[in-house]
């Protein structure tokens, strides 16, 4: 995650809206970062992240004990937070 993002605030934003532990939220966000970093290493230019592939990647990690809906919700809430802060948006 970027230095301009207050990680604690982000995690709290998500925790206030989803019924899972802060540790689970941090774990999902960690694996999301790993997935995106790998995609950037393989790409030559802009990277298009497929949400379904990202969710599948997170769920495939051995220490993630969450269901698909919870992982999707965490990732959606992260995007909501970033959009509200003006740090991200959806491509048309």
Coordinates of C-alpha atoms in Angstrom, one line a residue:
X1 CA 0.0 0.0 0.0
X2 CA 1.1 3.5 -0.7
X3 CA 2.6 5.7 2.0
X4 CA -0.3 8.2 1.5
X5 CA -2.8 5.7 2.8
X6 CA -3.3 5.6 6.6
X7 CA -3.3 1.8 7.0
X8 CA -4.7 1.9 10.5
X9 CA -7.6 4.1 9.3
X10 CA -8.2 1.9 6.4
X11 CA -8.3 -1.3 8.5
X12 CA -10.6 0.4 11.0
X13 CA -12.9 1.6 8.2
X14 CA -13.2 -2.0 7.0
X15 CA -13.5 -3.5 10.5
X16 CA -16.4 -1.1 11.2
X17 CA -18.3 -2.6 8.3
X18 CA -17.5 -6.3 8.1
X19 CA -17.7 -9.0 10.8
X20 CA -14.2 -10.3 11.0
X21 CA -11.1 -9.7 12.9
X22 CA -8.5 -7.0 12.2
X23 CA -6.0 -9.7 11.7
X24 CA -8.1 -11.3 9.0
X25 CA -8.5 -7.9 7.3
X26 CA -4.7 -7.3 7.4
X27 CA -4.1 -10.8 6.0
X28 CA -6.4 -10.2 3.0
X29 CA -4.8 -6.8 2.3
X30 CA -1.3 -8.3 2.6
X31 CA -2.1 -11.0 0.0
X32 CA -3.8 -8.4 -2.2
X33 CA -0.6 -6.4 -2.2
X34 CA 1.4 -9.5 -3.0
X35 CA -0.9 -10.3 -5.9
X36 CA -0.7 -6.8 -7.3
X37 CA 3.1 -6.7 -6.9
X38 CA 3.4 -9.9 -8.9
X39 CA 1.2 -8.6 -11.6
X40 CA 3.3 -5.4 -11.9
X41 CA 6.5 -7.5 -12.2
X42 CA 5.0 -9.5 -15.1
X43 CA 3.5 -6.5 -16.9
X44 CA 5.0 -4.0 -19.3
X45 CA 2.9 -0.9 -18.5
X46 CA -0.5 -0.7 -17.0
X47 CA -1.8 -3.6 -15.0
X48 CA -5.5 -4.7 -15.2
X49 CA -6.4 -6.6 -12.1
X50 CA -9.2 -9.2 -12.4
X51 CA -11.2 -9.1 -9.2
X52 CA -12.2 -12.8 -9.4
X53 CA -8.6 -13.8 -9.9
X54 CA -7.6 -11.7 -6.9
X55 CA -10.2 -13.2 -4.7
X56 CA -9.2 -16.7 -5.8
X57 CA -5.6 -15.9 -5.1
X58 CA -6.4 -14.7 -1.5
X59 CA -8.6 -17.7 -0.8
X60 CA -5.9 -20.1 -2.0
X61 CA -3.5 -19.0 0.7
X62 CA -3.3 -21.6 3.4
X63 CA -3.7 -19.2 6.4
X64 CA -6.8 -17.5 5.0
X65 CA -9.8 -19.1 6.7
X66 CA -12.5 -16.8 5.3
X67 CA -15.3 -17.4 2.9
X68 CA -15.4 -15.8 -0.6
X69 CA -18.1 -13.3 0.3
X70 CA -16.0 -11.9 3.3
X71 CA -12.9 -11.6 1.1
X72 CA -14.9 -9.8 -1.6
X73 CA -16.4 -7.5 1.0
X74 CA -13.0 -6.6 2.5
X75 CA -11.7 -5.8 -1.0
X76 CA -14.8 -3.8 -2.0
X77 CA -14.6 -1.8 1.3
X78 CA -11.0 -1.1 0.6
X79 CA -11.9 0.3 -2.8
X80 CA -14.7 2.4 -1.2
X81 CA -12.3 3.8 1.3
X82 CA -9.7 4.7 -1.4
X83 CA -12.4 6.2 -3.7
X84 CA -13.7 8.3 -0.8
X85 CA -10.2 9.6 -0.1
X86 CA -9.7 10.4 -3.8
X87 CA -6.8 7.9 -4.0
X88 CA -8.4 5.4 -6.5
X89 CA -11.3 5.1 -8.9
X90 CA -12.7 2.6 -11.4
X91 CA -11.6 2.6 -15.0
X92 CA -14.4 3.2 -17.5

